[in-house]
Amino acid sequence: MNSIFHALGDGTRRQMLRDLASGERTVSELAKPFAMSLAAASKHIRVLEGAGLIRREVRGRTHVCRLEPGPLASAHEWLGFYERFWTDRLDILDRLLREDDARDATRETRKGDDQ
Amino acid sequence: MNSIFHALGDGTRRQMLRDLASGERTVSELAKPFAMSLAAASKHIRVLEGAGLIRREVRGRTHVCRLEPGPLASAHEWLGFYERFWTDRLDILDRLLREDDARDATRETRKGDDQ
């Protein structure tokens, strides 16, 4: 889990995963959008590979990368444990907004009565 | 997002968050389960605080920490984008298992016919 979250803690690597969500990419295709050397991009790719987030396949002279969703699912599940915390907050926010709406509606009715 | 995932990329910090899920903890309570100095534990707490994952409140002489679910929700949502990848895989696994069951059932029926 350390290596998964560590790999995700970098904007370049997260963007690479987003690109791979649309399909396979060669190493140079993955590196292209970034203003960095191929060596620097390769280093990021190796971190993603080390965390099991992507799989690299050698096809002749090109290295083709594919997304491996398993570790993303594990991280998602780990975070899901805390879901009740933000759902509870949203419930409270929702209730407050409803109460506010109800108050406004009462005020509008009274204004109507005055006219 | 970098600081959130970076903070989550450490087992001690993840354990601290799990502890805080049960309620508020003082800095020394949070440090207790770990075989490390209070200074080392405080450093981890500062990383969590820096990522907005916890909030620290000074009450007299004690520092009380509380879980802040917002950044966990953001990370969960970011990972949720990939949900279709593992759901698709589970669907495929489910179909394969069903087909396997169906084959077994057919085999059992035939065996029954033979007897």
mmCIF file of C-alpha atoms in Angstrom:
data_model
loop_
_atom_site.group_PDB
_atom_site.id
_atom_site.type_symbol
_atom_site.label_atom_id
_atom_site.label_comp_id
_atom_site.label_asym_id
_atom_site.label_seq_id
_atom_site.Cartn_x
_atom_site.Cartn_y
_atom_site.Cartn_z
ATOM 1 C CA MET A 1 0.000 0.000 0.000
ATOM 2 C CA ASN A 2 2.986 2.298 0.641
ATOM 3 C CA SER A 3 4.245 1.947 -2.907
ATOM 4 C CA ILE A 4 0.759 2.476 -4.373
ATOM 5 C CA PHE A 5 0.105 5.727 -2.504
ATOM 6 C CA HIS A 6 3.689 6.854 -3.068
ATOM 7 C CA ALA A 7 3.284 6.319 -6.824
ATOM 8 C CA LEU A 8 0.022 8.290 -6.797
ATOM 9 C CA GLY A 9 1.638 11.191 -4.942
ATOM 10 C CA ASP A 10 2.985 12.761 -8.116
ATOM 11 C CA GLY A 11 1.059 14.730 -10.744
ATOM 12 C CA THR A 12 3.035 13.371 -13.699
ATOM 13 C CA ARG A 13 2.371 9.785 -12.657
ATOM 14 C CA ARG A 14 -1.332 10.470 -12.051
ATOM 15 C CA GLN A 15 -1.567 12.017 -15.546
ATOM 16 C CA MET A 16 0.125 8.956 -17.039
ATOM 17 C CA LEU A 17 -2.501 6.737 -15.397
ATOM 18 C CA ARG A 18 -5.269 8.953 -16.818
ATOM 19 C CA ASP A 19 -3.748 8.565 -20.289
ATOM 20 C CA LEU A 20 -3.566 4.797 -19.857
ATOM 21 C CA ALA A 21 -7.249 4.774 -18.941
ATOM 22 C CA SER A 22 -7.951 5.458 -22.657
ATOM 23 C CA GLY A 23 -5.821 2.510 -23.757
ATOM 24 C CA GLU A 24 -2.299 1.166 -24.164
ATOM 25 C CA ARG A 25 0.565 3.605 -24.665
ATOM 26 C CA THR A 26 4.196 3.177 -25.599
ATOM 27 C CA VAL A 27 6.774 4.658 -23.237
ATOM 28 C CA SER A 28 7.436 7.543 -25.643
ATOM 29 C CA GLU A 29 3.708 8.251 -26.035
ATOM 30 C CA LEU A 30 3.385 8.382 -22.249
ATOM 31 C CA ALA A 31 6.374 10.724 -21.979
ATOM 32 C CA LYS A 32 5.266 13.084 -24.788
ATOM 33 C CA PRO A 33 2.902 15.458 -22.889
ATOM 34 C CA PHE A 34 5.570 16.262 -20.300
ATOM 35 C CA ALA A 35 8.412 18.751 -20.576
ATOM 36 C CA MET A 36 10.994 16.236 -19.361
ATOM 37 C CA SER A 37 13.624 13.919 -20.762
ATOM 38 C CA LEU A 38 12.689 10.392 -21.782
ATOM 39 C CA ALA A 39 14.947 9.205 -18.943
ATOM 40 C CA ALA A 40 12.976 11.215 -16.381
ATOM 41 C CA ALA A 41 9.670 9.934 -17.796
ATOM 42 C CA SER A 42 11.000 6.369 -17.732
ATOM 43 C CA LYS A 43 11.797 6.778 -14.051
ATOM 44 C CA HIS A 44 8.168 7.715 -13.369
ATOM 45 C CA ILE A 45 7.002 4.751 -15.416
ATOM 46 C CA ARG A 46 9.255 2.450 -13.384
ATOM 47 C CA VAL A 47 7.709 3.772 -10.149
ATOM 48 C CA LEU A 48 4.215 3.027 -11.521
ATOM 49 C CA GLU A 49 5.407 -0.402 -12.607
ATOM 50 C CA GLY A 50 6.995 -1.085 -9.204
ATOM 51 C CA ALA A 51 3.677 -0.307 -7.511
ATOM 52 C CA GLY A 52 1.913 -2.730 -9.853
ATOM 53 C CA LEU A 53 -0.184 0.089 -11.322
ATOM 54 C CA ILE A 54 0.929 -0.579 -14.879
ATOM 55 C CA ARG A 55 2.331 -3.490 -16.802
ATOM 56 C CA ARG A 56 4.986 -3.074 -19.455
ATOM 57 C CA GLU A 57 5.250 -5.447 -22.373
ATOM 58 C CA VAL A 58 8.155 -5.554 -24.790
ATOM 59 C CA ARG A 59 6.963 -5.821 -28.392
ATOM 60 C CA GLY A 60 9.946 -5.849 -30.690
ATOM 61 C CA ARG A 61 11.603 -2.497 -30.124
ATOM 62 C CA THR A 62 8.749 -0.764 -28.330
ATOM 63 C CA HIS A 63 7.665 -1.038 -24.724
ATOM 64 C CA VAL A 64 3.890 -0.934 -24.447
ATOM 65 C CA CYS A 65 2.278 0.009 -21.118
ATOM 66 C CA ARG A 66 -1.124 -1.028 -19.868
ATOM 67 C CA LEU A 67 -3.095 0.007 -16.776
ATOM 68 C CA GLU A 68 -3.373 -2.574 -13.994
ATOM 69 C CA PRO A 69 -6.474 -1.696 -11.991
ATOM 70 C CA GLY A 70 -5.944 -4.039 -9.001
ATOM 71 C CA PRO A 71 -3.840 -1.732 -6.811
ATOM 72 C CA LEU A 72 -6.123 1.236 -7.606
ATOM 73 C CA ALA A 73 -9.040 -0.889 -6.398
ATOM 74 C CA SER A 74 -7.159 -1.683 -3.154
ATOM 75 C CA ALA A 75 -6.426 2.002 -2.518
ATOM 76 C CA HIS A 76 -10.044 2.894 -3.303
ATOM 77 C CA GLU A 77 -11.234 0.258 -0.866
ATOM 78 C CA TRP A 78 -8.850 1.467 1.845
ATOM 79 C CA LEU A 79 -10.223 5.004 1.491
ATOM 80 C CA GLY A 80 -13.788 3.674 1.359
ATOM 81 C CA PHE A 81 -13.498 2.828 5.067
ATOM 82 C CA TYR A 82 -13.773 6.582 5.745
ATOM 83 C CA GLU A 83 -16.791 7.102 3.506
ATOM 84 C CA ARG A 84 -19.154 7.438 6.483
ATOM 85 C CA PHE A 85 -17.218 10.527 7.592
ATOM 86 C CA TRP A 86 -17.873 12.538 4.472
ATOM 87 C CA THR A 87 -21.352 11.091 3.936
ATOM 88 C CA ASP A 88 -22.278 12.158 7.478
ATOM 89 C CA ARG A 89 -21.017 15.659 6.722
ATOM 90 C CA LEU A 90 -22.991 15.826 3.493
ATOM 91 C CA ASP A 91 -26.107 14.707 5.388
ATOM 92 C CA ILE A 92 -25.610 17.543 7.882
ATOM 93 C CA LEU A 93 -25.029 20.063 5.071
ATOM 94 C CA ASP A 94 -28.114 18.783 3.285
ATOM 95 C CA ARG A 95 -30.246 19.190 6.429
ATOM 96 C CA LEU A 96 -28.926 22.722 7.027
ATOM 97 C CA LEU A 97 -29.696 23.729 3.439
ATOM 98 C CA ARG A 98 -33.217 22.289 3.691
ATOM 99 C CA GLU A 99 -33.835 24.172 6.947
ATOM 100 C CA ASP A 100 -32.560 27.340 5.281
ATOM 101 C CA ASP A 101 -34.868 26.820 2.298
ATOM 102 C CA ALA A 102 -37.796 26.237 4.648
ATOM 103 C CA ARG A 103 -37.029 29.469 6.501
ATOM 104 C CA ASP A 104 -36.832 31.420 3.224
ATOM 105 C CA ALA A 105 -40.126 29.935 2.091
ATOM 106 C CA THR A 106 -41.819 30.979 5.373
ATOM 107 C CA ARG A 107 -40.419 34.481 4.977
ATOM 108 C CA GLU A 108 -41.685 34.700 1.378
ATOM 109 C CA THR A 109 -45.182 33.601 2.480
ATOM 110 C CA ARG A 110 -45.245 36.260 5.204
ATOM 111 C CA LYS A 111 -44.134 38.920 2.700
ATOM 112 C CA GLY A 112 -46.987 37.820 0.446
ATOM 113 C CA ASP A 113 -49.436 38.147 3.370
ATOM 114 C CA ASP A 114 -48.249 41.715 4.074
ATOM 115 C CA GLN A 115 -48.907 42.945 0.531
ATOM 116 C CA MET B 1 -3.486 15.802 -4.231
ATOM 117 C CA ASN B 2 0.295 15.208 -4.104
ATOM 118 C CA SER B 3 0.437 15.914 -0.374
ATOM 119 C CA ILE B 4 -2.621 13.742 0.325
ATOM 120 C CA PHE B 5 -1.255 10.667 -1.456
ATOM 121 C CA HIS B 6 2.217 11.323 -0.075
ATOM 122 C CA ALA B 7 0.812 11.400 3.476
ATOM 123 C CA LEU B 8 -1.063 8.132 2.839
ATOM 124 C CA GLY B 9 2.088 6.424 1.533
ATOM 125 C CA ASP B 10 3.278 5.496 5.013
ATOM 126 C CA GLY B 11 1.976 2.719 7.266
ATOM 127 C CA THR B 12 2.406 4.682 10.502
ATOM 128 C CA ARG B 13 0.378 7.587 9.157
ATOM 129 C CA ARG B 14 -2.333 5.295 7.800
ATOM 130 C CA GLN B 15 -2.560 3.621 11.217
ATOM 131 C CA MET B 16 -2.881 7.028 12.882
ATOM 132 C CA LEU B 17 -5.807 7.843 10.603
ATOM 133 C CA ARG B 18 -7.437 4.525 11.488
ATOM 134 C CA ASP B 19 -7.070 5.386 15.187
ATOM 135 C CA LEU B 20 -8.592 8.816 14.618
ATOM 136 C CA ALA B 21 -11.572 7.169 12.939
ATOM 137 C CA SER B 22 -12.632 6.032 16.443
ATOM 138 C CA GLY B 23 -12.452 9.575 17.815
ATOM 139 C CA GLU B 24 -10.135 12.377 18.899
ATOM 140 C CA ARG B 25 -6.637 11.527 20.106
ATOM 141 C CA THR B 26 -3.911 13.541 21.792
ATOM 142 C CA VAL B 27 -0.497 13.589 20.130
ATOM 143 C CA SER B 28 0.892 11.215 22.790
ATOM 144 C CA GLU B 29 -2.053 8.817 22.393
ATOM 145 C CA LEU B 30 -1.451 8.757 18.647
ATOM 146 C CA ALA B 31 2.274 8.116 19.146
ATOM 147 C CA LYS B 32 1.818 5.355 21.762
ATOM 148 C CA PRO B 33 1.317 2.262 19.542
ATOM 149 C CA PHE B 34 4.536 2.919 17.622
ATOM 150 C CA ALA B 35 8.057 2.059 18.631
ATOM 151 C CA MET B 36 9.359 5.527 17.863
ATOM 152 C CA SER B 37 10.230 8.723 19.675
ATOM 153 C CA LEU B 38 7.563 11.349 20.290
ATOM 154 C CA ALA B 39 9.559 13.622 17.952
ATOM 155 C CA ALA B 40 9.349 11.061 15.134
ATOM 156 C CA ALA B 41 5.623 10.580 15.739
ATOM 157 C CA SER B 42 5.106 14.356 15.764
ATOM 158 C CA LYS B 43 6.767 14.563 12.375
ATOM 159 C CA HIS B 44 4.250 12.070 10.977
ATOM 160 C CA ILE B 45 1.415 14.052 12.558
ATOM 161 C CA ARG B 46 2.708 17.225 10.933
ATOM 162 C CA VAL B 47 2.692 15.514 7.525
ATOM 163 C CA LEU B 48 -0.942 14.480 8.070
ATOM 164 C CA GLU B 49 -1.766 18.010 9.195
ATOM 165 C CA GLY B 50 0.023 19.534 6.194
ATOM 166 C CA ALA B 51 -2.092 17.399 3.862
ATOM 167 C CA GLY B 52 -5.251 18.582 5.647
ATOM 168 C CA LEU B 53 -6.051 15.026 6.772
ATOM 169 C CA ILE B 54 -6.175 15.932 10.444
ATOM 170 C CA ARG B 55 -6.765 19.062 12.461
ATOM 171 C CA ARG B 56 -4.839 19.769 15.652
ATOM 172 C CA GLU B 57 -6.366 21.848 18.423
ATOM 173 C CA VAL B 58 -4.433 23.160 21.414
ATOM 174 C CA ARG B 59 -6.357 22.641 24.656
ATOM 175 C CA GLY B 60 -4.306 23.928 27.545
ATOM 176 C CA ARG B 61 -1.214 21.770 27.525
ATOM 177 C CA THR B 62 -2.454 19.027 25.256
ATOM 178 C CA HIS B 63 -2.726 18.943 21.479
ATOM 179 C CA VAL B 64 -5.859 17.120 20.384
ATOM 180 C CA CYS B 65 -6.076 15.708 16.855
ATOM 181 C CA ARG B 66 -9.198 15.107 14.841
ATOM 182 C CA LEU B 67 -9.752 13.439 11.466
ATOM 183 C CA GLU B 68 -10.601 15.750 8.567
ATOM 184 C CA PRO B 69 -12.415 13.640 5.968
ATOM 185 C CA GLY B 70 -12.409 16.126 3.049
ATOM 186 C CA PRO B 71 -9.053 15.185 1.481
ATOM 187 C CA LEU B 72 -9.800 11.456 1.937
ATOM 188 C CA ALA B 73 -13.034 12.037 0.018
ATOM 189 C CA SER B 74 -11.093 13.789 -2.790
ATOM 190 C CA ALA B 75 -8.598 10.919 -3.045
ATOM 191 C CA HIS B 76 -11.458 8.385 -3.013
ATOM 192 C CA GLU B 77 -13.185 10.295 -5.797
ATOM 193 C CA TRP B 78 -9.990 10.490 -7.843
ATOM 194 C CA LEU B 79 -9.593 6.709 -7.613
ATOM 195 C CA GLY B 80 -13.314 6.213 -8.318
ATOM 196 C CA PHE B 81 -12.641 7.297 -11.920
ATOM 197 C CA TYR B 82 -10.972 3.893 -12.437
ATOM 198 C CA GLU B 83 -13.803 1.914 -10.871
ATOM 199 C CA ARG B 84 -15.037 0.686 -14.282
ATOM 200 C CA PHE B 85 -11.697 -1.094 -14.775
ATOM 201 C CA TRP B 86 -12.001 -3.338 -11.768
ATOM 202 C CA THR B 87 -15.793 -3.692 -12.081
ATOM 203 C CA ASP B 88 -15.328 -4.855 -15.689
ATOM 204 C CA ARG B 89 -12.811 -7.420 -14.490
ATOM 205 C CA LEU B 90 -15.138 -8.651 -11.767
ATOM 206 C CA ASP B 91 -17.928 -8.934 -14.361
ATOM 207 C CA ILE B 92 -15.673 -11.071 -16.546
ATOM 208 C CA LEU B 93 -14.665 -13.228 -13.551
ATOM 209 C CA ASP B 94 -18.317 -13.562 -12.571
ATOM 210 C CA ARG B 95 -19.265 -14.686 -16.094
ATOM 211 C CA LEU B 96 -16.420 -17.217 -16.207
ATOM 212 C CA LEU B 97 -17.448 -18.666 -12.841
ATOM 213 C CA ARG B 98 -21.083 -18.919 -13.952
ATOM 214 C CA GLU B 99 -20.078 -20.681 -17.162
ATOM 215 C CA ASP B 100 -17.948 -23.032 -15.096
ATOM 216 C CA ASP B 101 -20.872 -23.754 -12.761
ATOM 217 C CA ALA B 102 -23.148 -24.341 -15.725
ATOM 218 C CA ARG B 103 -20.633 -26.813 -17.195
ATOM 219 C CA ASP B 104 -20.358 -28.638 -13.881
ATOM 220 C CA ALA B 105 -24.152 -28.812 -13.606
ATOM 221 C CA THR B 106 -24.434 -30.259 -17.135
ATOM 222 C CA ARG B 107 -21.783 -32.829 -16.268
ATOM 223 C CA GLU B 108 -23.635 -33.780 -13.054
ATOM 224 C CA THR B 109 -26.924 -34.182 -14.973
ATOM 225 C CA ARG B 110 -25.232 -36.479 -17.506
ATOM 226 C CA LYS B 111 -23.707 -38.542 -14.715
ATOM 227 C CA GLY B 112 -27.191 -38.850 -13.229
ATOM 228 C CA ASP B 113 -28.556 -40.027 -16.603
ATOM 229 C CA ASP B 114 -25.847 -42.685 -16.851
ATOM 230 C CA GLN B 115 -26.701 -44.227 -13.497
#
